[in-house]
C-alpha atoms as one frame of an Amber mdcrd trajectory, in Angstrom:
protein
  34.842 -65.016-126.126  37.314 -67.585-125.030  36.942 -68.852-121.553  39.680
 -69.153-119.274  40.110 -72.465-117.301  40.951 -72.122-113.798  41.520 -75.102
-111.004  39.702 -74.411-107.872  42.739 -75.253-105.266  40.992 -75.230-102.208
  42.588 -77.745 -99.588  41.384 -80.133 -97.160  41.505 -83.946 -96.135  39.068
 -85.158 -98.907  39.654 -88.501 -98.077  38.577 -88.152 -94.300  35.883 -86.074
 -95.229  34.241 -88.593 -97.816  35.007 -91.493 -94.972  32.793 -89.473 -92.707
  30.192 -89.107 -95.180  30.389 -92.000 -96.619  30.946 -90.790-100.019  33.273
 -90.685-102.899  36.578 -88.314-101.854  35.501 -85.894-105.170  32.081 -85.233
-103.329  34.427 -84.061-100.612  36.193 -82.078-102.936  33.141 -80.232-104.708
  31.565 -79.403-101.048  34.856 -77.910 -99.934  35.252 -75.701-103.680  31.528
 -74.675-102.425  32.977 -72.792 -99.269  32.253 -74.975 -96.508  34.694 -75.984
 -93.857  32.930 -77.420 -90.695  31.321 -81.221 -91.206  28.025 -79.433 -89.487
  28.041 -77.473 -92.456  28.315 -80.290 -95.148  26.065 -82.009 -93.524  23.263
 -79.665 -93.841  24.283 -79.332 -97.534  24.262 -83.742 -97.916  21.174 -83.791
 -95.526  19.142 -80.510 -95.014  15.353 -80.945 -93.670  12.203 -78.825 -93.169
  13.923 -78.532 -89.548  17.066 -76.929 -90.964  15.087 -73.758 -92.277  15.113
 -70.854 -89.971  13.174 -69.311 -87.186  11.009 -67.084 -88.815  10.458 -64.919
 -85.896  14.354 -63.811 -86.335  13.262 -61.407 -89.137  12.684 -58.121 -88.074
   9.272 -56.325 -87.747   7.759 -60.115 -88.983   6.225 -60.631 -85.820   4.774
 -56.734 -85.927   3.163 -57.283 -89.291   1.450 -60.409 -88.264   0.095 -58.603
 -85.387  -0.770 -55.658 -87.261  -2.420 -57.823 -89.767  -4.182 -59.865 -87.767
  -5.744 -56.886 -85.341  -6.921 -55.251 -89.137  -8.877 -58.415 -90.144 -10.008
 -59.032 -87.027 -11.745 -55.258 -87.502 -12.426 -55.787 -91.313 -10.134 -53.199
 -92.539  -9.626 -53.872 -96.018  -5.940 -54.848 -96.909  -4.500 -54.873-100.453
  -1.731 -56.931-101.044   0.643 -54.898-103.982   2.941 -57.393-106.002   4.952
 -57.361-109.019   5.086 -58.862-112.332   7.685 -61.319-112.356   7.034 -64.527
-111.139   8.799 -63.873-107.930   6.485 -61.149-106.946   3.545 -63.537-108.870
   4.037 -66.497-106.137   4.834 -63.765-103.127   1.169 -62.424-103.916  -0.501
 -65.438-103.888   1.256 -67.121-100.675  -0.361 -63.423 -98.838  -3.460 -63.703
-100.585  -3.884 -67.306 -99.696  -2.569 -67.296 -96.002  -4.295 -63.668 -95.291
  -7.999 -65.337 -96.419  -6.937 -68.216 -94.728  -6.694 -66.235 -91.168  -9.378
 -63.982 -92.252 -11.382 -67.211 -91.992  -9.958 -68.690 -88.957 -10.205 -65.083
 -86.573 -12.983 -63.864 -88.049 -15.249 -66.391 -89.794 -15.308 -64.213 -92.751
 -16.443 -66.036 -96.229 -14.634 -67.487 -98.788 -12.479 -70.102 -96.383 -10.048
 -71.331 -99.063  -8.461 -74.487 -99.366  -4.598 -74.328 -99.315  -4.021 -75.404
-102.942  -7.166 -72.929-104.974  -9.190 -70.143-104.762 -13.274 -70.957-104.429
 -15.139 -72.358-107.771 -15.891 -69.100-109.012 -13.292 -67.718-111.276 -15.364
 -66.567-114.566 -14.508 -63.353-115.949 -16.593 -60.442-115.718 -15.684 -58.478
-118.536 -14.423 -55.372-116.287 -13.107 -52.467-118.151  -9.172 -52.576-118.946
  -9.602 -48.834-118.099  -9.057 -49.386-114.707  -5.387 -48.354-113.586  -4.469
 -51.845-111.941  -6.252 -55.110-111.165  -7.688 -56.078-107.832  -7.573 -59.331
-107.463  -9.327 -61.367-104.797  -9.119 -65.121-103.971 -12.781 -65.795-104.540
 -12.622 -63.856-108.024  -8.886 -65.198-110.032  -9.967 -62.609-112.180  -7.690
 -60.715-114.837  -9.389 -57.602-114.810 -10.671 -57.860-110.999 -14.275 -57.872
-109.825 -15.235 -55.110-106.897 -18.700 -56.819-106.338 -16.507 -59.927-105.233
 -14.050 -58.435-103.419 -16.728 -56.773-100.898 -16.990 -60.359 -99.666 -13.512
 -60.130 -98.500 -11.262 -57.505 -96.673  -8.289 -59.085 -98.471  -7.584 -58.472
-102.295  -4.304 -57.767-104.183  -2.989 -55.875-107.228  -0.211 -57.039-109.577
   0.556 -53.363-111.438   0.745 -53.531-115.229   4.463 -52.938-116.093   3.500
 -51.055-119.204   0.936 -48.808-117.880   1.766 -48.886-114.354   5.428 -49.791
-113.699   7.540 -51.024-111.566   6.703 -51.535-107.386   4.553 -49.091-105.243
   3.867 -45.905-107.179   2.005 -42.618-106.160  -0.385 -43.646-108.417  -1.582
 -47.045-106.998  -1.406 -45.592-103.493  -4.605 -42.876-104.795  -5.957 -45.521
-106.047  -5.930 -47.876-103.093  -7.427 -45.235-101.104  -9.940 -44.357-103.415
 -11.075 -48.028-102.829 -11.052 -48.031 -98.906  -8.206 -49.505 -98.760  -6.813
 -49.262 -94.948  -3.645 -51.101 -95.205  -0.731 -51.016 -97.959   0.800 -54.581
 -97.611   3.939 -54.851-100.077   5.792 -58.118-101.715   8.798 -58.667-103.810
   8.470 -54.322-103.981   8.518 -51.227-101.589  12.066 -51.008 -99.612  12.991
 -48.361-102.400   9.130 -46.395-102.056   9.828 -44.034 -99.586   7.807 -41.132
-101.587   5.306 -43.187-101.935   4.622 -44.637 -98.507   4.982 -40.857 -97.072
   2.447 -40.309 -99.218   0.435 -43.730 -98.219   1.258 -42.345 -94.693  -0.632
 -38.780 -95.450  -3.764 -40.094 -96.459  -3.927 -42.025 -93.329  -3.383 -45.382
 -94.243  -1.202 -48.401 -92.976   1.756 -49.379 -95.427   3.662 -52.998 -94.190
   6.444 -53.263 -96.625   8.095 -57.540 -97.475  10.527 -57.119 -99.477  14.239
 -58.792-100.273  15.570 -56.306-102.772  18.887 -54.249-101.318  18.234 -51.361
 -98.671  18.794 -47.792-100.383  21.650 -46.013 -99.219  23.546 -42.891 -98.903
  27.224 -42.165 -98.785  28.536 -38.598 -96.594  31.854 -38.765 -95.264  32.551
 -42.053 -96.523  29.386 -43.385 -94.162  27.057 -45.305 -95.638  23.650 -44.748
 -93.948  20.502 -46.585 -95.191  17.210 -44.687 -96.425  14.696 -46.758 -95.306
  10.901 -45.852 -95.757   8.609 -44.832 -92.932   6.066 -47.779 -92.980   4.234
 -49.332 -90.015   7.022 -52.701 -90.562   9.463 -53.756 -92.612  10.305 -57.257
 -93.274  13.363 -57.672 -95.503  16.319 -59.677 -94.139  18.813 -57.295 -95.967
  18.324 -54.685 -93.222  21.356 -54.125 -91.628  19.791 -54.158 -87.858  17.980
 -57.691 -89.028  18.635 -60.831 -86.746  17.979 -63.429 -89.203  20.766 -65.392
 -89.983  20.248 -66.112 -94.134  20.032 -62.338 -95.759  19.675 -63.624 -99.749
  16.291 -65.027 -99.554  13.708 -63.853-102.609  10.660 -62.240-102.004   8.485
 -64.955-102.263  10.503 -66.812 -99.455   9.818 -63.653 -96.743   6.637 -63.674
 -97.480   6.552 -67.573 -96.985   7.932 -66.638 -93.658   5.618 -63.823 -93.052
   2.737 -66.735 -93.440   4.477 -68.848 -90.985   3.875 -66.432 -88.511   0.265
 -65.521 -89.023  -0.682 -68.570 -88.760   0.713 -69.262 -85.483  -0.303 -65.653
 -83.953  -4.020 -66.879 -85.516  -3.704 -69.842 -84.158  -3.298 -71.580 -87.177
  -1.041 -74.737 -87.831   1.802 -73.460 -89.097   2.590 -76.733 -90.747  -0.016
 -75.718 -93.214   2.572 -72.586 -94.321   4.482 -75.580 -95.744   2.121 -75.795
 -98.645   4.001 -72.486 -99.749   7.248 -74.495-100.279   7.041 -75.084-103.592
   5.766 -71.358-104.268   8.498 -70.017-102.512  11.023 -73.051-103.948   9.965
 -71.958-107.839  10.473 -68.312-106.941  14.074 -69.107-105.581  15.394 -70.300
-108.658  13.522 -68.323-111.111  14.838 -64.892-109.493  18.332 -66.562-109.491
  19.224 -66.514-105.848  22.001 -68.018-104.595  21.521 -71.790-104.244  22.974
 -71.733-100.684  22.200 -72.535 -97.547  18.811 -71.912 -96.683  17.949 -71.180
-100.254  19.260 -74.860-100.970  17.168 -76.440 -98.537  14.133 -74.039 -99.739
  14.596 -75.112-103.678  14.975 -78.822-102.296  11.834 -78.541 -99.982   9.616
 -77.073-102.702  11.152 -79.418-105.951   9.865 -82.399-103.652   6.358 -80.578
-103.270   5.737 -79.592-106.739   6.320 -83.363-107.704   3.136 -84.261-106.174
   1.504 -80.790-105.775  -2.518 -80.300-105.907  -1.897 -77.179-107.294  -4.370
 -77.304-110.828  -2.966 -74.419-112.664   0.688 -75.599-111.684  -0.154 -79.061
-112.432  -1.941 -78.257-116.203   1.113 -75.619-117.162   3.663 -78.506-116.329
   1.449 -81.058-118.160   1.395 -78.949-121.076   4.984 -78.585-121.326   4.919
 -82.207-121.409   7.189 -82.492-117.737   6.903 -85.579-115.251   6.116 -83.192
-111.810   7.939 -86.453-109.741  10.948 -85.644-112.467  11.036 -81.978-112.145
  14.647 -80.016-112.073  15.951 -76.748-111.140  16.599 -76.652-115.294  12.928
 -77.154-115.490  11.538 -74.271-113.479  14.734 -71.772-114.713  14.251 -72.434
-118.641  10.824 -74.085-119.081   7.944 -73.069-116.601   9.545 -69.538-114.965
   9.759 -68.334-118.614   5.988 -69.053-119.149   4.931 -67.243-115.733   7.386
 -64.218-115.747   6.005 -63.588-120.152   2.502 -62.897-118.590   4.019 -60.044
-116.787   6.068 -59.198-119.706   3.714 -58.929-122.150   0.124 -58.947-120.890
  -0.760 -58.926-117.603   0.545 -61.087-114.354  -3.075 -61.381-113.324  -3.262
 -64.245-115.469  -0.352 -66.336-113.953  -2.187 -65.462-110.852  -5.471 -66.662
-111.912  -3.916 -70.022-112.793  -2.109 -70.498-109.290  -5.685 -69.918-107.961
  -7.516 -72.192-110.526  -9.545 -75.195-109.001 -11.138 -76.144-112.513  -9.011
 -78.257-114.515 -10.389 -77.314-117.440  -9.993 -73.650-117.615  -6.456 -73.971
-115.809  -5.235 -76.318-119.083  -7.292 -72.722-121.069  -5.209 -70.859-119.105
  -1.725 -72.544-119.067  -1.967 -72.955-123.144  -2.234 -69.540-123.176   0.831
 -68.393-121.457   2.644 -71.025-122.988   1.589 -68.693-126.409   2.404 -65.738
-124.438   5.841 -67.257-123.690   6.822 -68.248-127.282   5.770 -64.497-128.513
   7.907 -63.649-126.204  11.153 -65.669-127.614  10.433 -65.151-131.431  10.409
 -60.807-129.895  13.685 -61.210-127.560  15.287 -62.834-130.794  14.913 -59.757
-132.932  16.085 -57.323-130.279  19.600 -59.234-129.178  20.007 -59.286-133.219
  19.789 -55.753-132.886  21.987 -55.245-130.185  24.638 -57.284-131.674  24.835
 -55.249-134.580  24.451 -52.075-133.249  27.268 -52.958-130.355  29.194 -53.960
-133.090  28.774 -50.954-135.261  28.949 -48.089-132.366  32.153 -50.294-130.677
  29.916 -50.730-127.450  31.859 -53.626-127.221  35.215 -51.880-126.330  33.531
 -50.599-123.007  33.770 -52.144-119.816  30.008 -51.413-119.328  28.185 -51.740
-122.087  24.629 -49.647-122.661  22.754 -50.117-125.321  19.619 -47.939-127.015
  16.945 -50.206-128.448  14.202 -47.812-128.954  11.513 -50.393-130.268  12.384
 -53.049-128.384   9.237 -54.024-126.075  10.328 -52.747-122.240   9.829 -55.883
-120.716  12.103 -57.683-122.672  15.278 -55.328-122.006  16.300 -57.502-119.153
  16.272 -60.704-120.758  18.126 -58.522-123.819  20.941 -57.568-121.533  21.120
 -61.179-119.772  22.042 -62.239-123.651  24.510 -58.891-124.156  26.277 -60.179
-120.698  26.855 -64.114-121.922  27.816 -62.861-125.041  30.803 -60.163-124.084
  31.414 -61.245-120.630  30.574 -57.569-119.196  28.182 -55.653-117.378  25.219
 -54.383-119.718  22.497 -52.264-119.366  19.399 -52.317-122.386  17.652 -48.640
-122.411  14.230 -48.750-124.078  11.752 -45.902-125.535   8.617 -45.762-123.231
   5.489 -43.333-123.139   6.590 -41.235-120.096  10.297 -41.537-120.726  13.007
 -43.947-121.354  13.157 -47.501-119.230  15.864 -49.910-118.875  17.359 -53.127
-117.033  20.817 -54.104-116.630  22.304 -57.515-115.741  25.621 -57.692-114.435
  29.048 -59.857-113.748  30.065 -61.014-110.246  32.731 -58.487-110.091  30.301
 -55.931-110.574  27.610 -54.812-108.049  24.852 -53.115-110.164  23.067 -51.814
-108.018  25.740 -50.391-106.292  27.151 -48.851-108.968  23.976 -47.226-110.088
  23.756 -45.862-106.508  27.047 -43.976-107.670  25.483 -42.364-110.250  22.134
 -42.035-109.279  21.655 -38.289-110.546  21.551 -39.562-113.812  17.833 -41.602
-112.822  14.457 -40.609-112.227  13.871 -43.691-110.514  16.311 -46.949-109.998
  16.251 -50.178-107.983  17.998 -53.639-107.803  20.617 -55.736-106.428  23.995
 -56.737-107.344  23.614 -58.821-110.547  20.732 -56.800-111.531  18.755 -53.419
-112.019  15.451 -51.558-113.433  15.755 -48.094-114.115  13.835 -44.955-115.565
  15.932 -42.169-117.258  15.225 -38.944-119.990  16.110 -40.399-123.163  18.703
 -36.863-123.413  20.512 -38.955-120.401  21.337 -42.125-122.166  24.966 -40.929
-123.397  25.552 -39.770-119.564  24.849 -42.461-118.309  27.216 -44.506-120.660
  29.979 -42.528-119.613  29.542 -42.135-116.026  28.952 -46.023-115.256  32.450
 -46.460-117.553  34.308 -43.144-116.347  33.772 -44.790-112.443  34.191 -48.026
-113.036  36.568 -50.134-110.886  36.409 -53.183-113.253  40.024 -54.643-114.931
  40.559 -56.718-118.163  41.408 -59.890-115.598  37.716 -58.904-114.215  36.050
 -59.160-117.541  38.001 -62.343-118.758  35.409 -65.151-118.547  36.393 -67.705
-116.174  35.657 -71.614-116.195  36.098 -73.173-112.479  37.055 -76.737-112.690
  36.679 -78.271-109.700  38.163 -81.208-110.349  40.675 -82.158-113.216  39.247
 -85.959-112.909  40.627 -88.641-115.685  37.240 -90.067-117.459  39.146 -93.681
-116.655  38.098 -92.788-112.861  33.940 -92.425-113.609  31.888 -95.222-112.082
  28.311 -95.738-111.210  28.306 -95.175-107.825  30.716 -91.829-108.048  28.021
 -90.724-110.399  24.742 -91.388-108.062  26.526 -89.431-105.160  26.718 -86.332
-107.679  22.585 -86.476-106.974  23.398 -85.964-103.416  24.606 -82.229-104.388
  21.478 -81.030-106.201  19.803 -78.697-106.359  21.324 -76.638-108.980  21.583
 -73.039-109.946  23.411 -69.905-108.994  25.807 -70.185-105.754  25.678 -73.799
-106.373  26.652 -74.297-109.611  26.706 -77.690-111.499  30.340 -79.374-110.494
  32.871 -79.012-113.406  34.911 -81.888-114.490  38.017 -81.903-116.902  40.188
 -84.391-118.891  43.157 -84.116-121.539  43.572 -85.222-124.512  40.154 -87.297
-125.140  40.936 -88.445-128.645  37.640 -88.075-130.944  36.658 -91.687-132.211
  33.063 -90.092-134.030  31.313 -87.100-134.065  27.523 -86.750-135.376  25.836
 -83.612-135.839  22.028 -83.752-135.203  19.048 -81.944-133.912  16.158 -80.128
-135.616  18.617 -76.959-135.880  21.768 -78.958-135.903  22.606 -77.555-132.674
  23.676 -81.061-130.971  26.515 -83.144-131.276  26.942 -86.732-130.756  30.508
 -87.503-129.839  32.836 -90.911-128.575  35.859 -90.282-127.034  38.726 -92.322
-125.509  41.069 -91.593-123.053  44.896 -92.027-123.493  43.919 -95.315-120.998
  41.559 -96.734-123.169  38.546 -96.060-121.683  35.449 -94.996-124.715  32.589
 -92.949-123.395  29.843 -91.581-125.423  29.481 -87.468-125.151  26.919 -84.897
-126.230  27.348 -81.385-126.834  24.382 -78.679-127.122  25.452 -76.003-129.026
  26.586 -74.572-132.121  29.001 -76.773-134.388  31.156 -74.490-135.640  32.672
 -74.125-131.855  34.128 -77.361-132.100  35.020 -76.945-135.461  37.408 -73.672
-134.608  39.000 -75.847-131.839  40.195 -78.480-133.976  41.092 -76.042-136.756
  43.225 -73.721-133.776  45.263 -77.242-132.957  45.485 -78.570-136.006  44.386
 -77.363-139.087  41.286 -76.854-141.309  41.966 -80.607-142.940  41.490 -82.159
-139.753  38.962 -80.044-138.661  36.691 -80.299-141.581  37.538 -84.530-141.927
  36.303 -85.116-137.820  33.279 -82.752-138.510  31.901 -84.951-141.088  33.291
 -87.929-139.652  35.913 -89.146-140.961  37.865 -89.303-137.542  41.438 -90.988
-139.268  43.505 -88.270-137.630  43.398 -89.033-133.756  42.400 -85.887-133.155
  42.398 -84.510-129.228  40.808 -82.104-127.510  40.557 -81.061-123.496  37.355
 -81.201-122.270  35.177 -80.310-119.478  32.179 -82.176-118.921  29.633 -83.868
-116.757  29.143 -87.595-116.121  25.428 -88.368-116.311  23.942 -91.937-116.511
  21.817 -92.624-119.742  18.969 -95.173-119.085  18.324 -95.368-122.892  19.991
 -98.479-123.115  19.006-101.603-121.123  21.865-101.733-118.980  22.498 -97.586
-117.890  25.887 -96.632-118.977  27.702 -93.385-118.190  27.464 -90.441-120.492
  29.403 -87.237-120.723  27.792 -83.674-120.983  30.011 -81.678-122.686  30.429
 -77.959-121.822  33.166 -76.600-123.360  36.801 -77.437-125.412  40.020 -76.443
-126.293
C-alpha cells in the first residue's frame, strides 16, 4: 500500500533553540516534531541521567509490597514469583528473583547469597518430569524443569507458565498449584491486573497475592462511567492505575518491577545503587515490548544500552557473542530484531525457563550451550511464521478480509504463539488493525496487533461477550474465544468500529524536507544525540526532490539490497542503500516514466536522468578511509 507523505508543521524558533543547545537548528526541529515545548524538557531528552528517572516510591502500593515482602522473608514464608513468557515478563522474573534472594540474604542470612549478575554454580539439570503443570524455578537451581529439593533452600522461587499447556498470566490452575507447594505469597510480573477470579480464589485458600504489572486496568462502562475492575490483592503496583502518583504511566513490566527492587533494597537496607544492575534488564525489556521511547522510557533504554555494553551478565554476554554483536556497539535495532527475537522464541515454542536459565548462568560454557540453542529455537521460529503470513495472505485475499477495516483471520494450524507476530505482518502489510485466531486444545486462541488510531484493547473491551478471556493494551491483545465465535467476532469489532479510510491510509511523517546539498559531518554526529530509537521516538525522517539516479546495483544474498548514487539538482553525489525488495523501485520509475526507463536504470544503464523523491537517513560510512556520508533509503515516489 502506498504511503502518504505528510510534513510535520510544528512551529517554533529553531534557530534559538539550537543556539541554546548548541546544536544544528534541524535537531531543534526533530525535538520540537517529538512534542516538547519547554528547554527543561529538551534538555532531559539531549542530556537525561540515572538522576532524571523517577522516585520510585511515587508508585502506588510499591512501598506496601516491599514491606509485605520483606516481613514474609523475614518469617520464611515461601514466595513464588509468577511471570510470563515473553521476554518482558522473562527479565521482570529474574530482576524479583534476583533482588528477593538478594534481601532474603541480607534480613535473614538465608543461603544461596547471589551475586548481582548469576545465580550460584549449580545449574545442572535434574531430569524432573515435564509432567509437572509449570516450572519452579529457583536462583540456586536455573533449571528448565525446576528442582523442589533446591528450592527448600530458599523461600523464594518463580514460575514462568508454559503458554501451550498453561497459558497466558495467573490462572486458577497455577494458584492450586502454588498452594499445593506451600506457597504463602502470590507475587505477580508483567501479568495479574486482569486476574481478579483468580486472586479471589488465591485469596480463599488463604494466601497473599502482590500483583506488578503495566498492562491497562480492566474497566467497565454504566451510564457512560467508566469504573475500573481492579483485583482484590494485598498491593498493586502498576502505574496505569488511575489513583497512581507516579508521574510516567507507559513503563513495561520489567521496568516496575525494576522499581519494585529499588525499594526493597532500601526498606532492607540494601544499597539501592545495586538495583541499577537491573538497567539493562529493564532497558532490553523496554524496547522489546515496544513501549514508547519517551521520557522516562528514553532515559531507561539509554541507561540499560550503556550497561549491556559492558555487562557481566554470562548468558547475555554468550547469546550476543553468538549473534556475532560488539556489546560496546549494541542498538535499539539490535535488541528489537536480533536478541528479543531469540529470548521471546523460547517462550514461543518451548519453554521461557530456558531464557531464564541463561540470564542466571555463571558458567560460560553451558551459557554459549544454552544461547546456541535458542538461537535454533529462534530460526524454527522464522522458517514457521513464514508459512503462516503466506497463508494469511492468501486466504485474506481469497475471503476479501482485506476490504474490512479490521481484519480477523482463522489459521487453524498455525502454532499459537506465533499468531501475534502473524498479525504484526497482516498490520504492515494492509495498514489495519488485525487480529490472528488459532485452533488450540481447550478452545480457540488469538492475538491482535493494532494501528495508532485504534485502541485494541479498548475495543475488545466493547465487545467483550464475545471472549472467554481477553487482555492487552492499545496496540495489542491476547484473547481466548469458541471457535463457533470467530465470525462474531469479525463482525462486531467491524460493525463498531469508529475507524475512517483517512485513518487507515498509511502515513509517512517527514520531519524535515532537508536538500541532501545541506548534509555535513557535524549535522550528522548531533543526529546521535537523539538516540535511542524505537516506538514514540521514531528514527527522524528526511526528504529531497528530484535526486536524479546516476547507478543503481542490486545485491545481497536474496537480492534484497540496492546500491544507489544520486545527485541533487545542485550537484551534490551521495551514495544510497536501500533494503528491500527491487521491484518497489522498479514500479516507481515505471509510474513516472515508463517501463523503458524503468527496466534501463534497474540494470544500469542510467542514460535517462531519471528522478525520484526520496526520504532517507544520513548515516556516516567508515568503510572508506576518510568517513563519508551515506543515505539510508526508506521509501520513493
Amino acid at each position: 500500500m502506498k504511503k502518504k507523505w505528510v510534513i510535520a508543521a510544528k512551529r517554533a524558533d529553531f534557530n534559538a533553540i539550537g543556539a541554546h543547545f548548541g546544536v544544528d537548528p534541524v535537531i531543534a526541529r526533530i525535538m520540537r516534531n517529538r512534542g516538547m515545548t519547554e528547554l527543561a524538557g529538551m534538555d532531559r531528552y539531549l542530556h537525561g541521567t540515572r538522576k532524571d528517572l523517577h522516585d520510585p516510591h511515587l508508585l502506588k502500593d510499591a512501598d506496601r509490597a516491599a514491606e509485605i515482602l520483606c516481613e514474609k522473608i523475614r518469617a520464611g514464608r515461601r514466595i513464588r514469583i509468577l511471570g510470563d513468557y515473553d521476554a518482558d515478563g522473562i527479565q521482570s522474573t529474574y530482576i524479583l528473583l534476583k533482588a528477593l534472594r538478594r534481601v532474603e540474604a541480607a534480613v535473614s542470612g538465608a543461603p544461596g547469597e547471589l551475586s548481582m549478575n548469576g545465580a550460584a554454580d549449580d545449574t545442572e539439570r535434574h531430569g524432573h518430569s515435564s509432567a509437572e503443570p509449570a516450572a519452579a524455578m529457583t536462583s540456586d537451581c536455573p533449571e528448565r524443569m525446576g528442582c523442589r529439593e533446591h528450592a527448600k533452600a530458599s523461600c523464594v522461587d518463580a514460575v514462568i507458565p508454559d503458554r501451550m499447556r498453561d497459558g497466558y498470566g495467573l490462572n486458577e490452575h497455577l494458584v492450586t498449584q502454588a498452594w499445593e507447594d506451600g506457597i504463602d505469597t502470590i507475587l505477580t510480573c508483567d501479568n495479574g491486573i486482569a486476574a481478579s477470579d483468580q486472586i479471589y480464589r488465591a485469596k480463599e485458600l488463604g494466601m497473599t497475592v502482590i500483583v506488578t504489572d503495566h498492562h491497562e486496568v480492566p474497566f467497565e462502562e454504566r451510564d457512560g462511567v467508566r469504573r475500573e475492575v481492579l483485583p482484590e490483592a494485598d498491593a498493586i503496583v502498576n502505574p496505569k492505575q488511575a489513583d497512581c502518583a507516579y508521574p510516567f504511566p507507559g513503563l513495561c513490566g520489567a521496568a516496575v518491577a525494576f522499581k519494585l527492587a529499588q525499594v526493597l533494597y532500601e526498606r532492607a537496607g540494601i544499597p539501592t545503587e545495586e538495583a541499577d544492575d537491573f538497567l539493562e534488564n529493564a532497558g532490553f525489556a523496554t524496547v522489546t515490548d515496544v513501549m514508547d521511547l519517551q521520557g522516562e522510557n528514553r532515559i531507561l533504554v539509554k541507561l540499560g544500552l550503556e550497561r549491556l555494553g559492558r555487562t557481566r551478565n554470562k548468558g547475555m554476554r554468550a547469546l550476543m557473542l553468538q549473534r556475532n554483536l560488539d556489546p560496546a556497539a549494541l542498538k535499539c535495532y539490535h535488541i528489537g530484531f536480533v536478541l528479543g527475537p531469540c529470548i521471546n522464541a523460547t517462550g514461543r515454542l518451548e519453554t521461557a525457563q530456558l531464557s531464564l536459565e541463561l540470564l542466571l548462568c555463571e558458567d560460560e560454557k553451558k551459557a554459549a550451550v544454552l544461547a546456541q540453542e535458542i538461537i535454533e529455537l529462534n530460526e524454527n521460529r522464522k522458517s514457521m511464521t513464514e508459512h503462516a503470513a503466506l497463508q494469511a495472505a492468501q486466504m485474506i485475499e481469497e475471503k476479501g478480509y482485506d476490504r474490512d477495516k479490521v481484519i480477523v483471520v482463522f489459521l487453524p494450524d498455525c502454532h499459537e504463539s506465533l499468531a501475534g507476530i502473524v498479525a504484526g505482518r497482516i498490520r504492515e502489510s494492509y495498514g489495519r488493525p488485525a487480529f490472528v485466531v488459532t485452533r488450540g486444545k481447550d478452545g480457540c486462541k488469538g492475538s491482535g496487533r493494532s494501528v495508532e488510531a485504534y485502541s485494541m484493547y479498548e475495543e475488545m473491551c466493547r465487545c467483550r461477550e464475545v471472549f472467554t478471556k481477553f487482555g492487552g493494551h492499545p496496540m495489542a491483545a491476547g484473547f481466548s474465544l469458541r471457535e463457533e465465535d470467530i465470525g462474531r467476532m469479525r463482525r462486531m469489532l467491524n460493525e463498531q468500529t469508529s475507524l475512517t479510510e483517512e485513518d487507515l491510509q498509511p502515513k509517512v511523517i517527514i520531519d524535515v524536507p532537508m536538500p541532501i546539498d545541506y548534509l555535513h559531518e557535524r549535522l550528522v554526529r548531533e543526529l546521535e544525540l537523539l538516540e535511542p530509537f524505537g516506538k514514540g521516538n521514531e528514527k527522524p525522517v528526511f526528504a529531497d526532490r528530484n535526486l536524479e539516479i546516476l547507478q543503481v546495483r542490486v545485491c545481497g544474498k536474496e537480492g534484497r539490497v540496492i546500491q544507489l548514487r544520486l545527485r541533487s539538482e545542485r550537484g551534490t553525489v551521495l551514495d544510497a542503500v536501500y533494503f528491500g525488495d527491487p521491484e518497489n523501485l522498479r514500479l516507481s520509475l515505471e509510474e513516472k516514466y515508463d517501463m523503458v526507463v524503468a527496466q534501463d536504470t534497474m540494470r544500469g544503464k542510467c542514460v535517462h536522468h531519471a528522478s525520484l523523491d526520496f526520504i532517507y537517513y544520513p548515516e556516516m560510512d567508515y568503510y572508506y578511509a576518510t568517513p563519508r556520508i551515506k543515505l539510508k533509503i526508506a521509501d520513493f515516489v
